[in-house]
XYZ file of C-alpha atoms in Angstrom:
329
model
C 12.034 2.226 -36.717
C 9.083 -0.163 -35.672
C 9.516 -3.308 -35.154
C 7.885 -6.184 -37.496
C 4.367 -6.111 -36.282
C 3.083 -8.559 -39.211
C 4.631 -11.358 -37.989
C 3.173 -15.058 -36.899
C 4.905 -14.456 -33.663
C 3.566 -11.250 -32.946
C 0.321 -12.222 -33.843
C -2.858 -13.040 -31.592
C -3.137 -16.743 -32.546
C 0.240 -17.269 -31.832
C -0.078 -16.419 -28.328
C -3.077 -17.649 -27.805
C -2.373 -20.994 -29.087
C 0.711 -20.857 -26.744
C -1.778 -20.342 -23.443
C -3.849 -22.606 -24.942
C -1.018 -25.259 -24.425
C 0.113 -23.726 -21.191
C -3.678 -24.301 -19.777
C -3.538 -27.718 -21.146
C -0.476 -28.939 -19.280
C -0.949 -26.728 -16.446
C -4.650 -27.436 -15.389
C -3.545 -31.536 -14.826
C -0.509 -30.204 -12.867
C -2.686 -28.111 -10.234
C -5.541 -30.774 -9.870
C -2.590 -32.818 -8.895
C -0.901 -31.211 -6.622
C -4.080 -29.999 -4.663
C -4.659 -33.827 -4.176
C -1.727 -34.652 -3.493
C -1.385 -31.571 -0.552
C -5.563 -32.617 0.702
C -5.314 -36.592 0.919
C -1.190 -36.824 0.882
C -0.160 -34.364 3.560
C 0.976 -36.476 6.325
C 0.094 -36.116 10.128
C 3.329 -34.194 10.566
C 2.192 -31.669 8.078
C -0.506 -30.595 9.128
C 0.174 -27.272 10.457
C 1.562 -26.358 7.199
C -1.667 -27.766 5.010
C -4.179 -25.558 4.952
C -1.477 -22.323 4.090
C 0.650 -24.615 1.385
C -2.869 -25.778 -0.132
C -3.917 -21.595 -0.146
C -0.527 -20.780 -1.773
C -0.931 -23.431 -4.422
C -5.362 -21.967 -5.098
C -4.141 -18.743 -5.479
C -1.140 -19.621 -7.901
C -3.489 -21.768 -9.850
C -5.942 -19.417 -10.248
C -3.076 -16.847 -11.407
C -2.079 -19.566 -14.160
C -5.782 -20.406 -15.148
C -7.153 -16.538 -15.617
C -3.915 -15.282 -17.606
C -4.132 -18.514 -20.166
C -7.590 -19.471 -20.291
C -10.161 -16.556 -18.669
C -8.737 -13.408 -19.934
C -5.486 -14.139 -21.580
C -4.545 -10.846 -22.145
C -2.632 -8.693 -24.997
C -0.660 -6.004 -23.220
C -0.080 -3.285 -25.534
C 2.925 -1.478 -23.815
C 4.358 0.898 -23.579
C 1.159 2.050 -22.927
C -1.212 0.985 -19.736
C -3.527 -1.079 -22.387
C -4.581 -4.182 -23.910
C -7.416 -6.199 -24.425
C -8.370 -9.956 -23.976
C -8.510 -13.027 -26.238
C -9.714 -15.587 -23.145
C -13.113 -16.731 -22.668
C -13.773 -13.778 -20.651
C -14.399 -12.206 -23.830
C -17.063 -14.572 -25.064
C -18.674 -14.099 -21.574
C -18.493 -10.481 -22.163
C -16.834 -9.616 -19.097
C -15.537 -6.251 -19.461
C -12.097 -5.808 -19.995
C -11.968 -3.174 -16.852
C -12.803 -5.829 -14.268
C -10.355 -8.531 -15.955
C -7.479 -5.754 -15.125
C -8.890 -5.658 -11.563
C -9.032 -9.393 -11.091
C -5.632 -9.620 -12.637
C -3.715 -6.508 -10.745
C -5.470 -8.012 -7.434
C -4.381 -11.496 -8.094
C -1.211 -10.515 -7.892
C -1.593 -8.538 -4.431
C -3.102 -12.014 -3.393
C -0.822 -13.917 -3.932
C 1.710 -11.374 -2.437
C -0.076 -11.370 0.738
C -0.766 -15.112 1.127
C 2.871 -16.039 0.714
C 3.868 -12.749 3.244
C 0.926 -14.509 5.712
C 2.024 -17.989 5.149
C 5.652 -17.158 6.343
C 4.271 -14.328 9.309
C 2.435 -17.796 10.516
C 5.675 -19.927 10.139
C 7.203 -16.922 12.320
C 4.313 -17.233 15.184
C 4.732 -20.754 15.325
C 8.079 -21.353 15.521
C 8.776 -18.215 18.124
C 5.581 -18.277 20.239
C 4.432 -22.322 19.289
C 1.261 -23.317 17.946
C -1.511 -21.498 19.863
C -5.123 -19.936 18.145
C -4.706 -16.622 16.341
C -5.472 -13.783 18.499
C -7.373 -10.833 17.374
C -4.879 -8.341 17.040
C -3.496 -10.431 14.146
C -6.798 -11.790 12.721
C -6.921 -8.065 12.411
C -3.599 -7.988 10.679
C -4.506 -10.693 8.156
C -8.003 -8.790 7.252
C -6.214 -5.021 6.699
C -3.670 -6.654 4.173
C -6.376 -9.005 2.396
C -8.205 -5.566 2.419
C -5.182 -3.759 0.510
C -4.796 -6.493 -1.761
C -8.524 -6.374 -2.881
C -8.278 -2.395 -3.165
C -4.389 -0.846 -3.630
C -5.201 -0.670 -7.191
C -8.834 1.405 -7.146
C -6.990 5.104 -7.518
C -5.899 4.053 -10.756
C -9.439 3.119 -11.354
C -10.790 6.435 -10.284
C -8.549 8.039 -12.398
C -9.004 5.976 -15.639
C -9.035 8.500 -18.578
C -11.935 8.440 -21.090
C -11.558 5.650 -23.555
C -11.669 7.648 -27.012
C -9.234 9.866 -25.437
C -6.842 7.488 -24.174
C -7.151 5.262 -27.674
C -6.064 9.306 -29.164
C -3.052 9.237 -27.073
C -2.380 5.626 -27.612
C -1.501 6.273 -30.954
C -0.284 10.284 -30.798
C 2.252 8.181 -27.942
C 3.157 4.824 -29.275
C 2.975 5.474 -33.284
C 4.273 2.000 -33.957
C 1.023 0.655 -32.552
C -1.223 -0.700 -35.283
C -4.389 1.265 -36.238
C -6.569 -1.497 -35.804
C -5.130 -2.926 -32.136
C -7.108 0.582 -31.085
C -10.295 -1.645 -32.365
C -10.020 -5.199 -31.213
C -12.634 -6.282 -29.348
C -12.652 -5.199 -25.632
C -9.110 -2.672 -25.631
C -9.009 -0.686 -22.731
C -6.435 2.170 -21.559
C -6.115 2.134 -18.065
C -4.237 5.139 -18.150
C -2.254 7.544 -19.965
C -0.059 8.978 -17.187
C 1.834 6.006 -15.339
C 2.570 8.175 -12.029
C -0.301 6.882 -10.315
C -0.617 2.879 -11.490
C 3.348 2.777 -10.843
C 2.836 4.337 -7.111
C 0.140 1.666 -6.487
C 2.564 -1.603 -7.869
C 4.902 0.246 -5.884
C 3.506 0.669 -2.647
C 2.066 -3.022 -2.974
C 5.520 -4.579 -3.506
C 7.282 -2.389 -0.516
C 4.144 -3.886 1.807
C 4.752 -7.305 0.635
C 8.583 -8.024 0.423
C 9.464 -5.895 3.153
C 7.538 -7.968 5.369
C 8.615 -11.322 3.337
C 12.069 -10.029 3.724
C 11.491 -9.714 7.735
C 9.836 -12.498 8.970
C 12.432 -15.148 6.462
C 15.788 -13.466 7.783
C 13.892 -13.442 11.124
C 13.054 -17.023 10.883
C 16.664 -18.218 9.964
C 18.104 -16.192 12.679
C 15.750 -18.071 15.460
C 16.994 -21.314 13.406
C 20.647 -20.134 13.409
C 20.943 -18.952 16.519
C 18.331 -21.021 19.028
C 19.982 -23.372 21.360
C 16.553 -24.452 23.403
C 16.465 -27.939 21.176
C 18.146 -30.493 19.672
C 20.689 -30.285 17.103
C 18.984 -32.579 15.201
C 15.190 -30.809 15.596
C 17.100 -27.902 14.639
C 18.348 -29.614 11.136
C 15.254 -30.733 10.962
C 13.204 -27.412 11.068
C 16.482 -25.954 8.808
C 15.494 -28.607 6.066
C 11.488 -27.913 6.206
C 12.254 -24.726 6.197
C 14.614 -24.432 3.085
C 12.386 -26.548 1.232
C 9.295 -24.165 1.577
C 12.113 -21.333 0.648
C 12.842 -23.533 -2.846
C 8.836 -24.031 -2.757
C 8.058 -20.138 -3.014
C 10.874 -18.182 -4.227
C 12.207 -20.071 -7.399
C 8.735 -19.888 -8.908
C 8.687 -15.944 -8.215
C 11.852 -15.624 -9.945
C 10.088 -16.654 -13.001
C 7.440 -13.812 -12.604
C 10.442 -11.098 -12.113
C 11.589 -11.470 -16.049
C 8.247 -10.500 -17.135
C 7.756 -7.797 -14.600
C 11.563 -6.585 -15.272
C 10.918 -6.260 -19.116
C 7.052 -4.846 -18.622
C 8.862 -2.281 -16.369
C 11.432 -1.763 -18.857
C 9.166 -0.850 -21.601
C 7.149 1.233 -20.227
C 10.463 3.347 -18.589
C 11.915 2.951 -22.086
C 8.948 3.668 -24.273
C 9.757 0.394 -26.091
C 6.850 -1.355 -28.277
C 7.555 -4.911 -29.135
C 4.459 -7.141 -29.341
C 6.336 -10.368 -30.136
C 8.646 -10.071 -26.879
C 6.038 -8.362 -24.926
C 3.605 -11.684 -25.617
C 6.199 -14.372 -24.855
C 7.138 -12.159 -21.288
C 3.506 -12.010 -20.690
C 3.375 -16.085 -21.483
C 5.688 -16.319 -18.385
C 2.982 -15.464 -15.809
C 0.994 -18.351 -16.207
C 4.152 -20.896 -15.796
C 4.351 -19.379 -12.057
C 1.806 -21.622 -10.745
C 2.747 -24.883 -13.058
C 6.525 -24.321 -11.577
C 5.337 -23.905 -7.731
C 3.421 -27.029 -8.354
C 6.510 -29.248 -9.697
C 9.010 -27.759 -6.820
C 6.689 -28.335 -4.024
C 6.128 -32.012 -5.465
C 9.787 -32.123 -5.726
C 11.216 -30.689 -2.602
C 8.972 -32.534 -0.042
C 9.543 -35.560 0.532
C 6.235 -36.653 1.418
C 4.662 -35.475 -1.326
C 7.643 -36.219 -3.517
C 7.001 -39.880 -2.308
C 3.583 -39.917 -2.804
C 3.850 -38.577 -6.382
C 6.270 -41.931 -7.110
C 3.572 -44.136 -5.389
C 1.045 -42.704 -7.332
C 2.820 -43.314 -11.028
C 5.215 -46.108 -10.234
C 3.051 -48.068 -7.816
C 3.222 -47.819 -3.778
C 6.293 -48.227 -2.141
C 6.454 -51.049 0.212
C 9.885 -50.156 2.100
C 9.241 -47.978 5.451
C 11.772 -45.195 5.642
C 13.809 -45.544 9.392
C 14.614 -41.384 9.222
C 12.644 -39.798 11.922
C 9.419 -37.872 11.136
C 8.835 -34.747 12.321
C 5.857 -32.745 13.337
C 6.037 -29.403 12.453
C 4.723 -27.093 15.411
C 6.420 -24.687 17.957
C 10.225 -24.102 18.864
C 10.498 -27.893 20.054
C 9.225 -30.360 16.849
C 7.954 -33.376 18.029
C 10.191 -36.667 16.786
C 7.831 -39.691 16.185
C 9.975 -42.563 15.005
């Protein structure tokens, strides 16, 4: 039996008028904390500036293209949809929104993988210029990320013919989705897009996986500094754990029920919209933790809405560079 597909919640105003909200909180919240992290980061954050302020463009522009550019309507279980954003006005076509969106992802991926490879470096070799073997590195993975998804691409089926097996496949799907304004199949056999997400993901989190159990070895285990350097660098570097990996666990719901449906053959719109309204929360959430979990910026944030602070803080500062962090009291 199909589900209810005439109802409000299922509908496209419905979830656009939820990204519409989204994109009106969340668009304040990212201008904010890329001010904060350009004219707040203090002089003992500055090796950690320019990734934390890349991390937080990348998640913003995540949050900004699924609620306000493209703010799409996934039709699964199928490899479909079509946008309601102001991509659609623009008359982007819907085929390049899916490769902006299925690359954003593989940016982000790789930024956060980079940003913790360059904690690595720094904290096992200290702060010295990037060499060429690993600008080389960072250019083949930006270089995946920009093209893991093109065999799908190249083997996109005709569109009458995938909107034919659309609805010979998922019968519950309403004749006139087929007709909205931009729909696009992507495909109609899920081998190849699922081998791409796949092969993305094992790149990124394996290496993720490495270089954070590699970096809380070194912090567990090291016995060149100080006990209290080393608490220091433990706290810095729990905080940028918090920072990154409690806003990802809000993008694995969506992804665990996307991948669900599509294994299951299940067609929902109304849950499918509200797990695809998830997405653009990502960046809004990475934005409030780092604010929170920093103290400097958490500071700055109380300065800046409850007036400056005029008590100095006697806890030691810390620089954050190399095995040995400098203590500036």
């Amino acid at each position: 039996m199909c589900p209810e597909t005439s109802s409000y919640l299922a509908s496209d105003s419905f979830y656009a008028g939820i990204l519409h909200i989204i994109t009106t909180i969340g668009v304040p919240i990212h201008l904010f904390g890329a001010y904060i992290i350009i004219f707040k980061t203090p002089c003992k954050m500055q090796s950690v500036k320019a990734g934390l302020l890349f991390i937080h463009l990348v998640s913003a522009t995540l949050d900004v293209f699924f609620s306000f550019l493209a703010a799409p309507v996934l039709t699964l279980p199928g490899c479909s949809g079509y946008p309601l954003g102001i991509s659609l006005l623009l008359g982007i076509p819907t085929s390049i929104q899916v490769f902006i969106a299925v690359t954003l992802f593989g940016i982000i991926g790789v930024t956060i993988m980079l940003f913790f490879e360059d904690r690595y470096h720094r904290l096992i070799n200290g702060h010295k210029s990037k060499n060429w073997i690993r600008i080389v590195y960072i250019v083949i993975h930006y270089t995946i990320a920009l093209s893991y998804v093109m065999p799908t691409y190249v083997s996109a089926p005709d569109q009458d013919i995938g909107k034919i097996w659309m609805k010979q496949n998922v019968p519950c799907l309403p004749e006139e989705v087929l007709h909205r304004p931009g729909y696009f199949v992507i495909a109609t056999d899920n081998t190849i897009p699922k081998t791409c997400l796949a092969f993305m993901l094992t790149l990124v989190m394996s290496q993720v996986f490495f270089y954070v159990g590699a970096i809380f070895w070194h912090l567990f285990h090291t016995i060149s500094i100080s006990a209290a350097t080393n608490r220091l660098q433990k706290q810095f570097f729990l905080a940028i754990c918090i920072q990154v990996f409690i806003p990802l666990l809000l993008l694995t719901l969506p992804s665990l029920y996307i991948v669900l449906a599509i294994w299951l053959e299940y067609y929902n719109q109304t849950t499918t919209n509200l797990a695809v309204t998830m997405i653009p929360l990502h960046g809004v959430l990475s934005t409030i933790t780092m604010l929170m979990v920093h103290a400097p910026y958490r500071q700055a944030t109380i300065d800046t809405f409850c007036g400056s602070s005029t008590t100095k803080s006697n806890s030691p500062q810390i620089r954050i560079t190399g095995n040995e962090l400098q203590t500036v009291f």
